Coordinates of C-alpha atoms in Angstrom, one line a residue:
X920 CA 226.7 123.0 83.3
X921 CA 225.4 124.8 86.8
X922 CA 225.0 128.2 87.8
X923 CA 228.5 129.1 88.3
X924 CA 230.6 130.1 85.3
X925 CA 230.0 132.7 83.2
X926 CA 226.8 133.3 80.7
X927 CA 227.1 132.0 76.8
X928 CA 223.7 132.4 76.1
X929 CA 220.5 133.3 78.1
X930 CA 218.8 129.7 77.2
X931 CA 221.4 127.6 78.0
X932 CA 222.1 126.2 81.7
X933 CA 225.4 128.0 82.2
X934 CA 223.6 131.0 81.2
X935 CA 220.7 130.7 83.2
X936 CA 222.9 129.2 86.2
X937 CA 225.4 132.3 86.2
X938 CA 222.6 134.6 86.2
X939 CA 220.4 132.9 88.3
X940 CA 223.2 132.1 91.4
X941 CA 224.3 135.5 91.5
X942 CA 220.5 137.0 92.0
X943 CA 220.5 134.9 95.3
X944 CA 222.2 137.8 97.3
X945 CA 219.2 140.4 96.1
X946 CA 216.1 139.4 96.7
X947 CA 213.5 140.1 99.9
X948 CA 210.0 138.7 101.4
X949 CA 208.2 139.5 104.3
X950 CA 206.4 136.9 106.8
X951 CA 204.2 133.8 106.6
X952 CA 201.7 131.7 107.5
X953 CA 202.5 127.9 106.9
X954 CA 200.9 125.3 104.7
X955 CA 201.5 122.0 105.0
X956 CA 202.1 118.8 102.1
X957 CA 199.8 116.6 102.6
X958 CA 201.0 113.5 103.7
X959 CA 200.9 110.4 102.2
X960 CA 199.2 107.6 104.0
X961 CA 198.4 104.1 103.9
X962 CA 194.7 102.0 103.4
X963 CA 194.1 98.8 105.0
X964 CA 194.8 97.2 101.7
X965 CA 197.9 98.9 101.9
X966 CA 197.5 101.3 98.7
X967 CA 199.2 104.7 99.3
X968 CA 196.6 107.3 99.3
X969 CA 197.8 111.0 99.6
X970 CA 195.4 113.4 100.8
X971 CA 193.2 114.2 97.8
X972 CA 196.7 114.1 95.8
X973 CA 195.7 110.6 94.0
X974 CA 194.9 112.1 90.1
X975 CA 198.3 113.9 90.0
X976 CA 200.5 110.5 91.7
X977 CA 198.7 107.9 89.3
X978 CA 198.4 110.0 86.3
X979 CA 200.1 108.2 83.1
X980 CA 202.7 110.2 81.8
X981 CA 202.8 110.4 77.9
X982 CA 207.0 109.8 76.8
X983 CA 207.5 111.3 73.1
X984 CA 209.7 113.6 71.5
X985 CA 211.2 116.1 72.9
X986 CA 211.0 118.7 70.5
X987 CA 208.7 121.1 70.7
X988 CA 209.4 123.5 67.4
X989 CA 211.2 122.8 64.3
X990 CA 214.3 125.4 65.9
X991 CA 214.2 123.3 68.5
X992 CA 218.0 122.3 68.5
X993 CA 217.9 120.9 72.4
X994 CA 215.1 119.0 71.6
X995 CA 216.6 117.2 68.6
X996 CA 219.6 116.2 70.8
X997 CA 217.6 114.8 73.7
X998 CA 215.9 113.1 70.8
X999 CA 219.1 111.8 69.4
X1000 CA 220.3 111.1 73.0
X1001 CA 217.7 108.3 73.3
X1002 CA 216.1 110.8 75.7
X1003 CA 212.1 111.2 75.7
X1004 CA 210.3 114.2 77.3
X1005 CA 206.9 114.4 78.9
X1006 CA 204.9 117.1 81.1
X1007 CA 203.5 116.3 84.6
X1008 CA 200.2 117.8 85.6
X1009 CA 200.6 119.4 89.3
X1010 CA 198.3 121.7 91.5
X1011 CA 199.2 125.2 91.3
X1012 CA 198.1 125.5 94.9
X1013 CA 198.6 122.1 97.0
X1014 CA 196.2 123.5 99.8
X1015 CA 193.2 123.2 96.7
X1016 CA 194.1 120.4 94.5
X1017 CA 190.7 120.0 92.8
X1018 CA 191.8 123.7 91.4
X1019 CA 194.1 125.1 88.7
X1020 CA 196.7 123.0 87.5
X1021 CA 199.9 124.1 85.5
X1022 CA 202.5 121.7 83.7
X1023 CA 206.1 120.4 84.5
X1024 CA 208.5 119.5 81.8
X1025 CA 210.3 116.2 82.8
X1026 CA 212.8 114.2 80.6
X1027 CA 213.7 110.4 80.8
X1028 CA 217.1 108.9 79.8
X1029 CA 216.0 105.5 81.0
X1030 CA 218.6 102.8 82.3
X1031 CA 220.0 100.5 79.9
X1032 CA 221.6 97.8 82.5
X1033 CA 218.0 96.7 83.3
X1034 CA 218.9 93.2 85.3
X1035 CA 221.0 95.9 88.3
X1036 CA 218.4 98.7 87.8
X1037 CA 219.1 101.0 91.2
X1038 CA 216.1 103.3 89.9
X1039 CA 215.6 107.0 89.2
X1040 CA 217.7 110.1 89.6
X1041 CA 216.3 113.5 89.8
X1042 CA 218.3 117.0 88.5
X1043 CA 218.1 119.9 89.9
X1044 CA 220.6 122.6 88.0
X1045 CA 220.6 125.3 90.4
X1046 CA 219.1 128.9 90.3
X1047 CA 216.6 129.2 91.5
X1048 CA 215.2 129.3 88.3
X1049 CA 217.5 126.5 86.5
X1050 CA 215.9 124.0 84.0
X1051 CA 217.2 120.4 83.6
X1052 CA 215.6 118.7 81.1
X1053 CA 218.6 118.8 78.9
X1054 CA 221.0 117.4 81.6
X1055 CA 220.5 113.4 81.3
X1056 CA 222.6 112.9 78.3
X1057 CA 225.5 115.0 80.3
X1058 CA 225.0 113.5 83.6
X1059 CA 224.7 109.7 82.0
X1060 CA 228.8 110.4 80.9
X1061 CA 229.4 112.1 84.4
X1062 CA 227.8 108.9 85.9
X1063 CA 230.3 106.1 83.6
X1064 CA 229.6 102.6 84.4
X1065 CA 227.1 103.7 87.2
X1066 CA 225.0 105.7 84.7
X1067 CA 223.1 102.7 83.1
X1068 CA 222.0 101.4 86.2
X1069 CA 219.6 104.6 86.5
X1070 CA 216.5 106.2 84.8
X1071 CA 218.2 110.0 85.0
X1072 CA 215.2 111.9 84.8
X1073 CA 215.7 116.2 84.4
X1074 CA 213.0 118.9 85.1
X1075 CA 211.8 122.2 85.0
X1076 CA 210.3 123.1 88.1
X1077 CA 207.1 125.3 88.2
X1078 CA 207.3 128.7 86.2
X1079 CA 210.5 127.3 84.2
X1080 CA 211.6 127.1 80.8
X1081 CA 209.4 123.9 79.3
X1082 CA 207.0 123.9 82.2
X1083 CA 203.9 126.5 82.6
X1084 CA 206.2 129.3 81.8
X1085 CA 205.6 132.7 84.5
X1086 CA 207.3 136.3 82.5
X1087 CA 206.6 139.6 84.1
X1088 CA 208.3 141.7 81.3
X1089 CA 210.8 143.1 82.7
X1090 CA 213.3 145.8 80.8
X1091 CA 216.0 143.5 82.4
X1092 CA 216.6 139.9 82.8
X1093 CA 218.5 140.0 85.6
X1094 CA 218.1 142.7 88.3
X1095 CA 220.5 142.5 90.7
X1096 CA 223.1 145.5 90.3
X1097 CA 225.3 147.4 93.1
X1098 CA 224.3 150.2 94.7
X1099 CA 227.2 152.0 93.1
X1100 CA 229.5 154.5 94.5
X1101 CA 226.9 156.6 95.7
X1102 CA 223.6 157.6 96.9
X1103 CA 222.5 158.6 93.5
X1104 CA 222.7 155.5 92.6
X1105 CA 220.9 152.9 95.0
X1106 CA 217.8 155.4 94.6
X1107 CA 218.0 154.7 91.2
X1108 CA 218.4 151.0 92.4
X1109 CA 215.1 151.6 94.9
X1110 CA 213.1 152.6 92.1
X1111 CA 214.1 149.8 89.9
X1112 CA 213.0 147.1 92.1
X1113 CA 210.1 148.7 93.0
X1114 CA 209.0 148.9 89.1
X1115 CA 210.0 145.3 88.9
X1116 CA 207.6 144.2 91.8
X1117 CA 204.9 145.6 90.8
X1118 CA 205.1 144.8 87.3
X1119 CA 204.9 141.3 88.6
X1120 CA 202.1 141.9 90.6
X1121 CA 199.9 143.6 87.8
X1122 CA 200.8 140.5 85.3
X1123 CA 201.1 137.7 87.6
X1124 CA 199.4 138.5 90.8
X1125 CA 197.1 135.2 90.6
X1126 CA 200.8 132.4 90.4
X1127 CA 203.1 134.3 92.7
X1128 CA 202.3 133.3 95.9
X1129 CA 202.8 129.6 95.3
X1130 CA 205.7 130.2 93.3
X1131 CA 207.9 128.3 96.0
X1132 CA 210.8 125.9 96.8
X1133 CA 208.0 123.7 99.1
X1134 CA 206.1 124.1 96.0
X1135 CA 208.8 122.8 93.6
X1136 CA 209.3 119.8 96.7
X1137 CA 205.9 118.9 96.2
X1138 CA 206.0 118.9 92.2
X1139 CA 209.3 116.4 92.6
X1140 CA 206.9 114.0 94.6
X1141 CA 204.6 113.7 92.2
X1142 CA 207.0 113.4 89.8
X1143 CA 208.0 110.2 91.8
X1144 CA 204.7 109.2 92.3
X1145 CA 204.0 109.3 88.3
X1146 CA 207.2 107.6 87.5
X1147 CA 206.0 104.6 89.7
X1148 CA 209.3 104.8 92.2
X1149 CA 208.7 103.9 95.8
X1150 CA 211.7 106.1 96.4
X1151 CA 213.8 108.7 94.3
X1152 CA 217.5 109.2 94.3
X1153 CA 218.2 113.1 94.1
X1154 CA 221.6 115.0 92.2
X1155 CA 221.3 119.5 93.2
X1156 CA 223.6 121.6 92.8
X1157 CA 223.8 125.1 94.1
X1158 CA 220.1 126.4 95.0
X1159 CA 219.5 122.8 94.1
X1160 CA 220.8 121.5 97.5
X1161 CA 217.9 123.9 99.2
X1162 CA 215.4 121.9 97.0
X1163 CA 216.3 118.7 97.9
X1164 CA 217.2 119.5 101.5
X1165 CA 213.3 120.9 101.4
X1166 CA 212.4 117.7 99.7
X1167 CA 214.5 115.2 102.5
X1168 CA 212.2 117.6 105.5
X1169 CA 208.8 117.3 103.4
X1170 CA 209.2 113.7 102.8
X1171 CA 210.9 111.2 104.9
X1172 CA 211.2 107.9 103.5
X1173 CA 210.8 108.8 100.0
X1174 CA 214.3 109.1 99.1
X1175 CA 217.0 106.5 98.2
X1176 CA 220.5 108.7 97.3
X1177 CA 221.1 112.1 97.5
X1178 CA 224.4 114.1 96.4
X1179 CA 224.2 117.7 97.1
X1180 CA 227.1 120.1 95.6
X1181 CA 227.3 123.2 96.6
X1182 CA 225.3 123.2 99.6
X1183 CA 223.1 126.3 101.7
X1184 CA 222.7 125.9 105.1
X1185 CA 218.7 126.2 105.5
X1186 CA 219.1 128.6 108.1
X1187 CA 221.1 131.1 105.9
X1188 CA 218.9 130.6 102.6
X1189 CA 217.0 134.0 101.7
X1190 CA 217.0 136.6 100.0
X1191 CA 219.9 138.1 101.3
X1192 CA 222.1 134.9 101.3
X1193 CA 225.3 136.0 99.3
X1194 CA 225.8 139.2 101.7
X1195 CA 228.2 136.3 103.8
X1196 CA 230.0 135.2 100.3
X1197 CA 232.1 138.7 99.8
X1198 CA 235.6 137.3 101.6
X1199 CA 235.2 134.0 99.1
X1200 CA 234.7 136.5 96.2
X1201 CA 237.3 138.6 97.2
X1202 CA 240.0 136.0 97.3
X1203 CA 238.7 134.7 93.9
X1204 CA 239.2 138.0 92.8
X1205 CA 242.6 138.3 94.0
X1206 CA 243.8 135.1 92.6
X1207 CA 241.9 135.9 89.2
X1208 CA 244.2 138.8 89.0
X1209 CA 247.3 137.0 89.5
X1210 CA 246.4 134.9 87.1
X1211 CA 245.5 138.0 84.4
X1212 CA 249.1 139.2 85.7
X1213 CA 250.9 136.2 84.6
X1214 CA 249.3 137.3 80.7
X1215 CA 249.8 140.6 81.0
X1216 CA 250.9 140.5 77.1
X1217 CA 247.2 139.3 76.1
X1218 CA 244.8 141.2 78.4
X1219 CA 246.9 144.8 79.1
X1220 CA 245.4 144.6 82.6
X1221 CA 249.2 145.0 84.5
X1222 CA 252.1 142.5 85.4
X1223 CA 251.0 142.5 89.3
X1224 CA 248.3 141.4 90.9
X1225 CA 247.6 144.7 92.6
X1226 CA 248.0 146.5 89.1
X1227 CA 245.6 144.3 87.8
X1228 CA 243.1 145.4 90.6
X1229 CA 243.7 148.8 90.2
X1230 CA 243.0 148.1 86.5
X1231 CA 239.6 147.5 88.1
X1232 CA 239.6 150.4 90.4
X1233 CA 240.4 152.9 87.4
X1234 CA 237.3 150.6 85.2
X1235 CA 235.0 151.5 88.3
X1236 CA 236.2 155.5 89.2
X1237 CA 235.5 156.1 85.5
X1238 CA 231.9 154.4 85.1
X1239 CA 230.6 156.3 88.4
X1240 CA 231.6 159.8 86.4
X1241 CA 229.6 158.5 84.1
X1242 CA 228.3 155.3 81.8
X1243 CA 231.0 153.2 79.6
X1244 CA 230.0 152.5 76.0
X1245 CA 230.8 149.1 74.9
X1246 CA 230.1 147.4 71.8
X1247 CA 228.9 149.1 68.3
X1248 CA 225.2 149.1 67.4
X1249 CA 223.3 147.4 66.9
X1250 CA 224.7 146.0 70.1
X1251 CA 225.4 149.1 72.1
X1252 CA 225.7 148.7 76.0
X1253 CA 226.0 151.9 78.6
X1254 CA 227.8 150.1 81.7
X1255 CA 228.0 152.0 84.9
X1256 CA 229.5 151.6 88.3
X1257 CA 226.0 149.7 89.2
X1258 CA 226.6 146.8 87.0
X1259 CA 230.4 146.0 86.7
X1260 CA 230.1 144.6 90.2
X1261 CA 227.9 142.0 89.3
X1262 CA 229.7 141.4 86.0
X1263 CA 233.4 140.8 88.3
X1264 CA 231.0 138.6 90.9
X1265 CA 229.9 136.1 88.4
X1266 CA 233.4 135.7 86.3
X1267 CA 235.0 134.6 89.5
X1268 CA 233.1 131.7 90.2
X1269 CA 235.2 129.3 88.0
X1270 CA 238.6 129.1 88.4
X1271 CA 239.4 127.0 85.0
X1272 CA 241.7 129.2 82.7
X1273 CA 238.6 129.3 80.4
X1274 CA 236.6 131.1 82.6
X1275 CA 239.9 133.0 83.8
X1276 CA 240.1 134.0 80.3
X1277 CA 236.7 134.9 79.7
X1278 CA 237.0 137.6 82.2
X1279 CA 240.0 139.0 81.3
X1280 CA 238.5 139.3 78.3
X1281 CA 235.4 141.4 79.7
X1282 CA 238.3 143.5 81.8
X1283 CA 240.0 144.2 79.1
X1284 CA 237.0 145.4 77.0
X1285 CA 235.8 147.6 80.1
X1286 CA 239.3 148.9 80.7
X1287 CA 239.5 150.1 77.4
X1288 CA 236.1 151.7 77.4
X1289 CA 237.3 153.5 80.5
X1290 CA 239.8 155.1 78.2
X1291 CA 237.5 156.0 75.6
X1292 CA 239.1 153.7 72.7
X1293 CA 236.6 151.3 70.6
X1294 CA 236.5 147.5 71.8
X1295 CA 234.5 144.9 69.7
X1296 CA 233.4 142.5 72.8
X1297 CA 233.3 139.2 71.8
X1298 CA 229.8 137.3 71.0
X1299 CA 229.7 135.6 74.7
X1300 CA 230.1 138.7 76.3
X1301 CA 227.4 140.7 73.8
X1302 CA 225.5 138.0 75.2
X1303 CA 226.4 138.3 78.6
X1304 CA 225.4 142.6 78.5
X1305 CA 222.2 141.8 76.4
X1306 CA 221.0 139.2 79.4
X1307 CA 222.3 141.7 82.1
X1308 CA 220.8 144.9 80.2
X1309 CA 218.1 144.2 78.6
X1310 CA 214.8 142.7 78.7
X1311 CA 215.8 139.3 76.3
X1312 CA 216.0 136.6 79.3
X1313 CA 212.6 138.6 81.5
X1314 CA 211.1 135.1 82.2
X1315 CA 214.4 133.6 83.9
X1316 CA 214.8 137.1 86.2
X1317 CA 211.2 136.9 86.9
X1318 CA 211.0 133.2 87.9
X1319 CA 214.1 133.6 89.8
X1320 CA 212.8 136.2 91.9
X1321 CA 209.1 134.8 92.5
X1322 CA 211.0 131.8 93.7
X1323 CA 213.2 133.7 95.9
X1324 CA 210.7 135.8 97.2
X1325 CA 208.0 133.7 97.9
X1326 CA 210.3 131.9 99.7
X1327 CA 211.0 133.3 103.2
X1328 CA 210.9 136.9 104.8
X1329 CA 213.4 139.9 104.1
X1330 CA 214.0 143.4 104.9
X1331 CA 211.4 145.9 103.7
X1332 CA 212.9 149.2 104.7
X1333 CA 215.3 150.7 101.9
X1334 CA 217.2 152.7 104.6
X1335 CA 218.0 149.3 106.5
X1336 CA 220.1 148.5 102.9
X1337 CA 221.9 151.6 103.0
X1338 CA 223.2 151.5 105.9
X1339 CA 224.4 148.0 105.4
X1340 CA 226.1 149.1 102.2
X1341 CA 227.8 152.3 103.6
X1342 CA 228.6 149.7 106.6
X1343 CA 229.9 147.4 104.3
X1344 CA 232.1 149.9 101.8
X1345 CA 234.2 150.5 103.9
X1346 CA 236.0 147.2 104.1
X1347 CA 234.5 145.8 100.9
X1348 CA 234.0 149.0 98.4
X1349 CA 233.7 146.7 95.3
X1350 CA 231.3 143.6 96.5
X1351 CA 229.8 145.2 99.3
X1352 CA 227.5 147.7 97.7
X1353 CA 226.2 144.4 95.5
X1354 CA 226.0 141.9 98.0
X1355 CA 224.0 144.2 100.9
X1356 CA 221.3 146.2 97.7
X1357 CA 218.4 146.3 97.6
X1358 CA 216.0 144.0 95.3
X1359 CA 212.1 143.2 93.8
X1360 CA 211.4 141.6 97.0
X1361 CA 212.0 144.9 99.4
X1362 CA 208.5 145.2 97.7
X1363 CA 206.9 142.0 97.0
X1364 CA 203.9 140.1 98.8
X1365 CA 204.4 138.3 101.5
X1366 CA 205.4 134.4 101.2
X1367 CA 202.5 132.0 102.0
X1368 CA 204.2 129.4 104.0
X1369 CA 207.6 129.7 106.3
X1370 CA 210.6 128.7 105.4
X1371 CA 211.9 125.0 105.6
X1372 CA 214.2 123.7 109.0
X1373 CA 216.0 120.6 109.2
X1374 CA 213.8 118.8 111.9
X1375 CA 214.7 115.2 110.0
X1376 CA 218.2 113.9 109.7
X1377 CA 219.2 112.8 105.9
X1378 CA 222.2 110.7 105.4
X1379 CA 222.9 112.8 102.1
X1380 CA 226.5 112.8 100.6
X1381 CA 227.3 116.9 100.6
X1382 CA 230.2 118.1 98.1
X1383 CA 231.7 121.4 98.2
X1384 CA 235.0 123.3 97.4
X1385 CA 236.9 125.2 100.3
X1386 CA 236.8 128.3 98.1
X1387 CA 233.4 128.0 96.5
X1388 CA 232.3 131.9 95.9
X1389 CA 228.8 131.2 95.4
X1390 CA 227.6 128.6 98.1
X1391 CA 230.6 128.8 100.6
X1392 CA 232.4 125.9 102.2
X1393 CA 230.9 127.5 105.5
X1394 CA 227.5 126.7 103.9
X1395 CA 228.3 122.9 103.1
X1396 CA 230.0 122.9 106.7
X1397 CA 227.1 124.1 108.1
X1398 CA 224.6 121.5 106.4
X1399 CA 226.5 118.6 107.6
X1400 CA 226.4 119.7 110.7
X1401 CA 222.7 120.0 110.7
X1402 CA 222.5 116.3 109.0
X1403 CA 224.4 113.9 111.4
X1404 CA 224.2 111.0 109.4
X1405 CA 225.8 112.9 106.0
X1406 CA 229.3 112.7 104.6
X1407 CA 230.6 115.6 103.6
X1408 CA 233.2 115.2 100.4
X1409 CA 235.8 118.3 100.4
X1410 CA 237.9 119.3 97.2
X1411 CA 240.5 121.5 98.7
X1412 CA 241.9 124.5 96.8
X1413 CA 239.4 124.9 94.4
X1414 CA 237.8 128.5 93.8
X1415 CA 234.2 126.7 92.3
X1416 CA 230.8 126.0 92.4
X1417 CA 229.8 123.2 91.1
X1418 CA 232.3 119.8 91.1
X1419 CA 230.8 116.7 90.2
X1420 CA 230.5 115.8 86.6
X1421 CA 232.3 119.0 85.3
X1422 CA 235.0 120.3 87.1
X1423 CA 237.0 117.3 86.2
X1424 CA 238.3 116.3 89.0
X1425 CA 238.2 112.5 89.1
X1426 CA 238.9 111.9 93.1
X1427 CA 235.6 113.8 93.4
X1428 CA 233.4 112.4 90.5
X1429 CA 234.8 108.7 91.7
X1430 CA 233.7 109.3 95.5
X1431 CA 230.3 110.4 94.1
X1432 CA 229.8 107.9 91.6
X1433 CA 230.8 105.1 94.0
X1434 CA 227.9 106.2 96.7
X1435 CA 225.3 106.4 93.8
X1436 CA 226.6 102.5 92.9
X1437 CA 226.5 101.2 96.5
X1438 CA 224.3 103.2 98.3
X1439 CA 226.5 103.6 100.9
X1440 CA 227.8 106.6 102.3
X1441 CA 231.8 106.7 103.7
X1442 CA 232.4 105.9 107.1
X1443 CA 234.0 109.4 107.4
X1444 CA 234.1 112.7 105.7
X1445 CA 236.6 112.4 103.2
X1446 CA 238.9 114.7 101.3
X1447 CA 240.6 115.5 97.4
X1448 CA 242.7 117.9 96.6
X1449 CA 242.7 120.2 93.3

């Protein structure tokens, strides 16, 4: 899974993707001075040397097992998957290579058709903040026939679940709430993310500042370089397009095939990138709601779609009097008008009647809360509030936002977010005050380096849905347009991030899987339909 659906549990990818994707909008930076990779370069005998970078390209990775603990249930399937697991030695800081050096969890399902071997494929889940060492096995079926041609290779970038792990210990996992319905509550909102930053600071001040996408570009390199691959083919959803459009700009010439699903346009990328996405969510929303409608009988959230959203409406006017209590203890939750927002933003970015349902579920939970009656919520969503709420998933919230905020420069100013959000109520009351808050990086250190431009063309195959409420179609549009030799790949009708591989549509999976079989892209951008 990517980051789009909803969370089932805070270690697994559509947990960490769900959470991760939605904290894109949030988070801040300030300005930068750049550092550059060093490039790799060429000795008269024709040996590729790379700029005091040799130990960590020629290092001999050590393939075993891949569990680590005797709980270790996703190691024991990779194991049973034929998958074997390794860890890649980097830098921590590129700029001194003869310094620190941290760990990067990589995992190997190697190709089986060995005499029409294409070579490897890299995963990128999302996030920021995603792991991928677990995908091969799922990515090998997405692949069919194509699959055995390939090494499919997952990792865990810097600072991420197997790799040299970062945790700030944080009372919440994932810190990106509304502003509410009020003044009240974006001070409390200012305060938060103003704890969080600086509880990263006194914990992890030494890491932070080469916590970075360019960082995690670097790391895939090296990756490449270790694996013995002249080039590397490249699979990213979500944030994971960023990554490997980073990667295409940092190293020409080192890539064979690259799908990106879900793309961000470079220029838009930040901390504030989701403040653009509230139309998409909004019509998600809608058609969510005619969806709960048509089971009114199940859910008890009206028979219209506007009595469904003013289900939501009462849910909201009711939490920002005061806090819901959902769930019994030990599992007791106190949901206010600052975090139902984000709870509506990340069920709508699925459209598949599980993920319909799973929502309506949470609705209905809420709605009765509102009323004062007793709910049991279901184990996913306990799950769901415990990631949200507490401090169980601190490590993925404070990766995500090291990432994010070491990344590129943001507003510091907490008046600047308030008027944006009183700017913004008006027309959006319900996403508005989430998508234009305030976040940890209003407050963090500046980024190192400056953000990454397209100044290389990269004949990538870009897939995205017209109704994607994460990374919107404008975003993939906007790639493509940036990368004249790409293709983009459109599924129309869809309200999803995330196609290829598990949305199950097979006109998109079979345009994909036939450009990683041939290696070449469509003459033209081409189209499928839900």
């Amino acid at each position: 899974m990517r980051y789009a659906g909803k969370i089932r549990t805070p270690h697994s990818p559509a947990a960490a993707r769900s959470a991760a994707t939605a904290c894109l909008a949030l988070v801040v930076g300030l300005t930068a001075t750049p550092v550059l990779a060093a490039p790799a370069t060429r000795t008269a005998a024709g040996t590729e040397t790379h700029g005091g970078l040799d130990r960590y390209y020629d290092q001999r990775l050590s393939w075993g097992t891949c569990v680590q603990s005797p709980d270790d249930t996703t190691g024991r399937d990779l194991d049973a998957a034929g998958v074997q697991c390794a860890d890649v030695t980097v830098p921590l800081d590129y700029a001194a290579p003869r310094g620190r050096t941290i760990t990067v969890a990589v995992s190997r399902l190697k190709a089986t058709d060995t005499r029409h071997r294409t070579g490897a494929l890299l995963l990128n889940n999302g996030g920021p903040g995603g792991t991928a060492v677990e995908s091969p096995p799922v990515i090998r079926t997405a692949m069919k026939k194509v699959g055995a041609r390939y090494d499919i290779v997952g990792f865990d970038p810097r600072f991420v679940g197997r790799s040299t792990p970062l945790d700030c210990g944080w009372p919440v996992s994932f810190p990106w709430f509304s502003a509410g319905a009020g003044r009240a509550g974006f001070d409390r909102q200012v305060a938060l993310s103003k704890s969080l930053a600086a509880k990263c600071r006194a914990t992890n001040a030494s890491v932070l500042p080469h916590v970075t996408t360019r960082n995690t570009a670097r790391d895939m390199d090296v990756i490449r370089g270790a694996l013995g691959e002249r080039k590397i083919s490249y699979l990213g959803y979500s944030y994971g397009t960023y990554l490997g459009t980073v990667y295409t700009q940092l190293f020409p010439g080192r890539y064979d095939r690259v799908v990106l699903d879900g793309a961000i346009d470079p220029r838009a990328y930040g901390p504030r990138l989701l403040k653009d996405a509230v139309r998409e969510n909004e019509q998600a929303l809608s058609a969510w709601a005619v969806w709960a409608a048509g089971r009114h009988t199940t859910y008890g959230l009206g028979r219209t779609r506007t009595a469904v959203l003013a289900t939501i409406d009462r849910v909201m006017a009711k939490a920002a009097r005061g806090p819901l209590t959902v769930g019994t203890a030990p599992d007791t939750f106190r949901v206010d008008d600052t975090h139902i927002p984000t709870l509506l933003f990340m069920g709508v970015a699925d459209d598949t009647d599980a993920s319909r349902a799973f929502l309506a579920e949470q609705v209905s939970v809420l709605s009765k809360a509102a009323k004062g009656q007793q709910s049991a919520p279901s184990p996913e969503f306990t799950e769901q509030l415990r990631f949200a709420l507490t401090g169980d998933g601190s490590a993925s919230g404070s990766v995500q936002m090291a990432i994010i905020c070491g990344d590129g420069p943001a507003p510091r100013n907490p008046e600047l977010y308030w008027r944006d959000i009183e700017r913004a109520r008006a027309a959006h009351p319900l996403f508005g005050p989430l998508t234009e808050n305030i976040g940890p990086c209003a407050f963090w250190n500046a980024p190192k380096e400056n953000p990454t431009r397209i100044r290389h063309d990269a004949p990538a195959l870009i897939v995205a849905a017209t109704g994607d409420p994460r990374t919107t179609y404008r975003g993939s549009v906007a790639l493509h347009d940036q990368l004249p030799s790409s293709r983009l790949l459109t599924l129309k009708g869809a309200n999803r991030h995330a196609l290829y591989g598990e949305y199950g549509n097979a006109c998109v999976d079979g345009k994909v899987n036939r450009y990683l079989e041939t290696g070449r892209l469509p003459g033209k951008d081409e189209a499928c339909v839900k």
